[in-house]
Each structure stands twice: as C-alpha cells, then as structure tokens.
Amino acid sequence: MDMQSLSGKPDGRLPRYQQLRDDLVRRIAEGEWSPEKAIATEAELSQFYNVSTGTLRKAIDLLVADGVLTRTQGKGTFVRRPRFDSSLFRFFRFKSVDGKPVRPTAKVLRREVVKPNETIRSTLQMKATEKTLHLSRVRMIEGEAVLSEEIWLPRSRFEGLATLPLGDFEDLLYPLYERLCRQIVASATEILNVEKATEADAALLRIEVGSPVILVQRVASDFAGTPIEWRTTRGAAEAFQYQVDIR
Amino acid sequence: MDMQSLSGKPDGRLPRYQQLRDDLVRRIAEGEWSPEKAIATEAELSQFYNVSTGTLRKAIDLLVADGVLTRTQGKGTFVRRPRFDSSLFRFFRFKSVDGKPVRPTAKVLRREVVKPNETIRSTLQMKATEKTLHLSRVRMIEGEAVLSEEIWLPRSRFEGLATLPLGDFEDLLYPLYERLCRQIVASATEILNVEKATEADAALLRIEVGSPVILVQRVASDFAGTPIEWRTTRGAAEAFQYQVDIR
DNA sequence: AAGTGGTCTAGACCACTAT
DNA sequence: TAGTGGTCTAGACCACTTG
C-alpha cells in the first residue's frame, strides 16, 4: 500500500512518520483497535505501510508520547485508556477520618433533558435543535459532600443513560459511558478558576459564604477529537494544592 | 572513548542512549556548554562516543523532550534556557486599562541577610550555619500592586546581589542571577494553594480581607539539579485561570 | 520455542543555514 | 558551497512474555 493513498488529503509533503501517525490515529478513532487491545505488531505494520522499522517506531513513539499508545516488551503495543493522572481533581487532597486518601463516592441528584446554553452547545459542537442530558451530581467522602458537579451530554450519543434508574449510576461515569453508550473518553481539557462560595455552594459543601471555591470546567473528547461531555465541578479551595514542573 | 569510562558508576546495564544522555547532562551542568550556545555536532558526538547516529539522536531526543536542548536544522543543537512557559504565573491574566496583556514591573522593597527557617534551609540544601539573602518584592501593573513576592537565596552563591542598590534590581531577576552571580536557573517546581487574604495582602493588593488569594511556592534549580532559590508569590485569585490537558 | 518490543548499526539522501 | 540537523533504510541482536 502506498502512503499517498492512506489519507484523504495526500499530505505528501509531511514526513512519512507523521503520515503514519495520522493514519494510526484514524484507525483507532474508527474503532479498528479498542482500549486495552493490542494493535498490529511492528513487523506487520512496517510491512503493511512499506516503511522500515525505524520509521514505524518513530510514528509509534509520537503516539506513546501523546499518551495514545503504550508498549510492553514481549507483549505488544496497546491502545491506552486515559488515566486522568493529570486531572486537576487529583489535587483535591481529600482525607478520611483516619487520614488515608480515599476516592469520593458519587450520587446523581437530578437528571433532565434540556436545551443547552449557547456556550455548551457550541463547545459540544451540537446542532441548534439538539438537546442535552443534564446530570447534577454530588461527590462525597464518608457521607460529607466535597464536590458538586454539573454534567451535560449530547442527547443523541447518550440515549443509554436517559432511562437508567438514578440509583444505578456508579461512582465512575466513564466506564458507564463506554458500556451503555459505547462512548469512549480519550482525552480532556480542564480549566481552573477560583470563585467565592455562593449560598448554595456554602450549604452543600458546609463552608462559609464567600470563602474560596475551586471551579474546574472539563471538556472530554473521544479518540476522533469530538467533544462528548461538558462538566463543571466545585469544591472547597482549602483542600486543593496543585504542582507543576518547569523546564 | 569507551562508554564504560564515562561516568563514576559504570551503569553498564543501562542502554547506551541513557548513558549518553547522562553524560551530556553532566557536561552541561559543568558548564562545558552554556545556554544559547551550540553543543558539539552530531557527527562529532557520535564519533567521540563511538555510537551510531541513531543512538546519539535518541539520547538527544530525550534531552529535547526534557526541555534541556533545542535543535534547529542547519544551525545546530543548543542548550535551552527555560522559558517558564508552564509557570503558574502565566495564568494570572493581568490586563492594563486598554485590555492588552502586559508584563508587570517589579520593585524590591526590602533586602536582608537572615537565618532561614527550617523548611527553607532544608529545601535549599543549606548547612545549619549558612544564612540567606531575603528579598521582599512587589510586582505592579501601571502602578497598582498585583503580586507580592518573598524570595530566599543561599547567601554564599549570591554575594553579588548583597550590595547592589535596590533601585538597580531589574524586573526579571534570573538574568541578574546569571550576570552578577553566575547562577543559571535551569528548572523549577511550583506549588499552588488558595488562601484567604490577610489584612496585609488586602492592603497591598487592594482586595477584601478574606477574599481568595493564589499562593505559588517555587523552588528553582540549576542544571546540576541543586536548588538555588525559594520564592513565594501571592496574587488575587480573581485574575487567575489555569488550564491542563489530559490524555 | 516462537513472537513481541527494545536497542543499535552504518550508513544514505534531503532541507535548511550560513558564508 | 560546506556544514548542520531531519528523515529513512534494511537489517542485526537482545530482553521479555507467552504457550
């Protein structure tokens, strides 16, 4: 197979390893390889694309650096599920009574089908007529509310969640998206702001009105880069500490 | 030259490209190549280390990914000065009256030689008897204070700053460190917390007592990885917005 | 033992920069 | 035109995993 024929646009001027990467991403986005599944071997791929192993490995190196693939010697190369290691939520330092870090549980308080506001509609690249599934959720440590979340999903992709009894929602939503709606979150962008607690925030999170609150807005996308979830989360800033390394 | 003889510990079991990277870092840390200066060419280095160009390039690729080097086709490979692109300060959205983003000016309010507290002393890896140079600084936009900074430096490395008239301090300190003290900042770590404004914060930043304040604590290090500066910065959280990408 | 990715070679030719 | 990094080849051998 010739490289020129791989993509819609020839991109003949791009290096072959970049064309290779783009085509591998396309095949992942189209579902040819699924998360946790091995993709074709180096030998197969280099033969298929008619490039040397060095060139093929350079393409795969890029995808590994991007977090799309992982390689394990002796086993194979795998499509990687994002682990949200860099999510801002990791920097809420929740501790239980005994001081050990714990993962909050979750409870869905409300679900409704609504017309999204213009910000959400355009971010999710939805048509003007399409509606969203809106979830209100609270996350708790030992019964105490620590985070309040609002989630908007394009209705058409998430029919499977429209009828699920609220009690059947699990602590983690993304496995649910995958199982019931075949929507796989492959990446996300988060934006952090600091606000003053409103009365509603204060009542839920048991903090003072006006005290600092962290607001995280997240847009999550699938492997094709299409946004599929908009989410806002609020929590007491007191529990928050973030670290960054500079080079 | 044989690879085994390059480092104190043979590290014979590490791949050659990692040994190569370590030795290149050592040569940079020892000042053989300076920021903005080209290092030896690929041909010279691969001959010197007796490895193929592919292996040498893999070592250099690692350093480029780490932000230590940059390569420019046709020109050479250069030691990179950190540009603090990922610094949390970039996420204070200061705007002047006309709305354009601006870089704050700086004024040193106080300089003193003090015994550091235990946290600072151990972070800067200083002996129990050694003292620090402590600077109090305010950063301003159009005359209005927007950030307040406290800086601690190991006295022995920064003698050159001890006698400089306060008015001669420039807006950017790191070029000053380099010129007057031959201390080059090669990397840094920053930690973000949110606090409530104290009365001192409130008076300086012209915000309400108790309103949210961003606290950034930075430890800056040289190419050898030795910490050379401890800094805390406070600013109104209102002006702060941070973004992170997840894969 | 067979198959996978990990490391490494010894070059070639191309694109870009400086002189 | 000479010198630099950028791309790419066509393999080899090694280390690890699995049957």
Short mmCIF file of C-alpha atoms in Angstrom, two decimals, chain A residues 71-161:
data_model
loop_
_atom_site.label_atom_id
_atom_site.label_comp_id
_atom_site.label_asym_id
_atom_site.label_seq_id
_atom_site.Cartn_x
_atom_site.Cartn_y
_atom_site.Cartn_z
CA ARG A 71 4.23 -0.55 24.54
CA THR A 72 5.23 -3.56 26.59
CA GLN A 73 8.24 -5.58 25.60
CA GLY A 74 7.29 -9.12 24.70
CA LYS A 75 3.55 -8.41 24.77
CA GLY A 76 2.71 -5.81 22.20
CA THR A 77 1.53 -2.25 21.63
CA PHE A 78 -1.79 -1.28 23.20
CA VAL A 79 -4.40 1.44 22.87
CA ARG A 80 -4.25 3.30 26.16
CA ARG A 81 -7.24 4.37 28.18
CA PRO A 82 -6.61 7.83 29.65
CA ARG A 83 -5.98 7.54 33.37
CA PHE A 84 -6.64 11.15 34.27
CA ASP A 85 -3.38 11.24 36.20
CA SER A 86 -3.00 14.89 35.35
CA SER A 87 -6.59 15.79 36.13
CA LEU A 88 -6.93 18.74 38.43
CA PHE A 89 -9.15 16.61 40.67
CA ARG A 90 -6.13 14.65 41.75
CA PHE A 91 -5.07 17.80 43.55
CA PHE A 92 -8.03 17.92 45.87
CA ARG A 93 -6.46 16.35 48.92
CA PHE A 94 -9.43 14.61 50.45
CA LYS A 95 -8.68 12.65 53.55
CA SER A 96 -10.94 10.44 55.59
CA VAL A 97 -11.05 10.49 59.38
CA ASP A 98 -8.08 8.16 59.62
CA GLY A 99 -6.07 10.40 57.33
CA LYS A 100 -5.79 7.97 54.43
CA PRO A 101 -6.57 9.30 50.95
CA VAL A 102 -9.86 7.99 49.58
CA ARG A 103 -11.85 8.23 46.37
CA PRO A 104 -15.15 10.01 46.81
CA THR A 105 -18.40 8.17 46.20
CA ALA A 106 -21.00 9.75 43.94
CA LYS A 107 -24.76 10.27 43.88
CA VAL A 108 -26.80 11.59 40.97
CA LEU A 109 -29.35 14.04 42.36
CA ARG A 110 -31.15 15.05 39.18
CA ARG A 111 -31.38 14.14 35.51
CA GLU A 112 -33.19 16.13 32.87
CA VAL A 113 -33.31 16.68 29.13
CA VAL A 114 -32.70 20.35 28.45
CA LYS A 115 -31.78 22.74 25.72
CA PRO A 116 -28.15 23.68 26.39
CA ASN A 117 -27.00 27.25 26.64
CA GLU A 118 -25.01 28.60 23.73
CA THR A 119 -21.58 28.03 25.37
CA ILE A 120 -22.26 24.36 25.99
CA ARG A 121 -23.98 23.85 22.64
CA SER A 122 -21.09 25.23 20.64
CA THR A 123 -18.42 23.56 22.78
CA LEU A 124 -20.09 20.19 22.23
CA GLN A 125 -20.45 21.02 18.51
CA MET A 126 -24.18 20.34 18.60
CA LYS A 127 -26.87 21.42 16.17
CA ALA A 128 -29.16 24.24 17.28
CA THR A 129 -32.11 21.87 17.71
CA GLU A 130 -30.37 19.09 19.60
CA LYS A 131 -30.89 18.73 23.34
CA THR A 132 -28.59 17.65 26.15
CA LEU A 133 -28.85 15.21 29.00
CA HIS A 134 -28.05 17.17 32.15
CA LEU A 135 -26.92 15.44 35.34
CA SER A 136 -26.47 17.04 38.77
CA ARG A 137 -24.16 15.02 40.92
CA VAL A 138 -22.59 15.27 44.34
CA ARG A 139 -19.41 13.52 45.38
CA MET A 140 -18.93 12.54 48.99
CA ILE A 141 -16.36 11.34 51.50
CA GLU A 142 -17.89 9.36 54.35
CA GLY A 143 -21.27 10.93 53.74
CA GLU A 144 -19.98 14.52 53.59
CA ALA A 145 -20.38 16.38 50.29
CA VAL A 146 -16.99 17.55 48.98
CA LEU A 147 -17.62 18.24 45.28
CA SER A 148 -20.70 19.33 43.36
CA GLU A 149 -20.85 18.51 39.65
CA GLU A 150 -22.97 19.55 36.70
CA ILE A 151 -22.65 17.41 33.57
CA TRP A 152 -24.02 17.97 30.08
CA LEU A 153 -24.03 15.26 27.38
CA PRO A 154 -25.30 15.38 23.78
CA ARG A 155 -28.60 13.53 24.00
CA SER A 156 -28.19 11.59 20.76
CA ARG A 157 -24.99 9.86 21.86
CA PHE A 158 -26.18 9.07 25.37
CA GLU A 159 -29.67 7.56 24.96
CA GLY A 160 -28.48 4.65 27.09
CA LEU A 161 -28.31 6.89 30.16
#
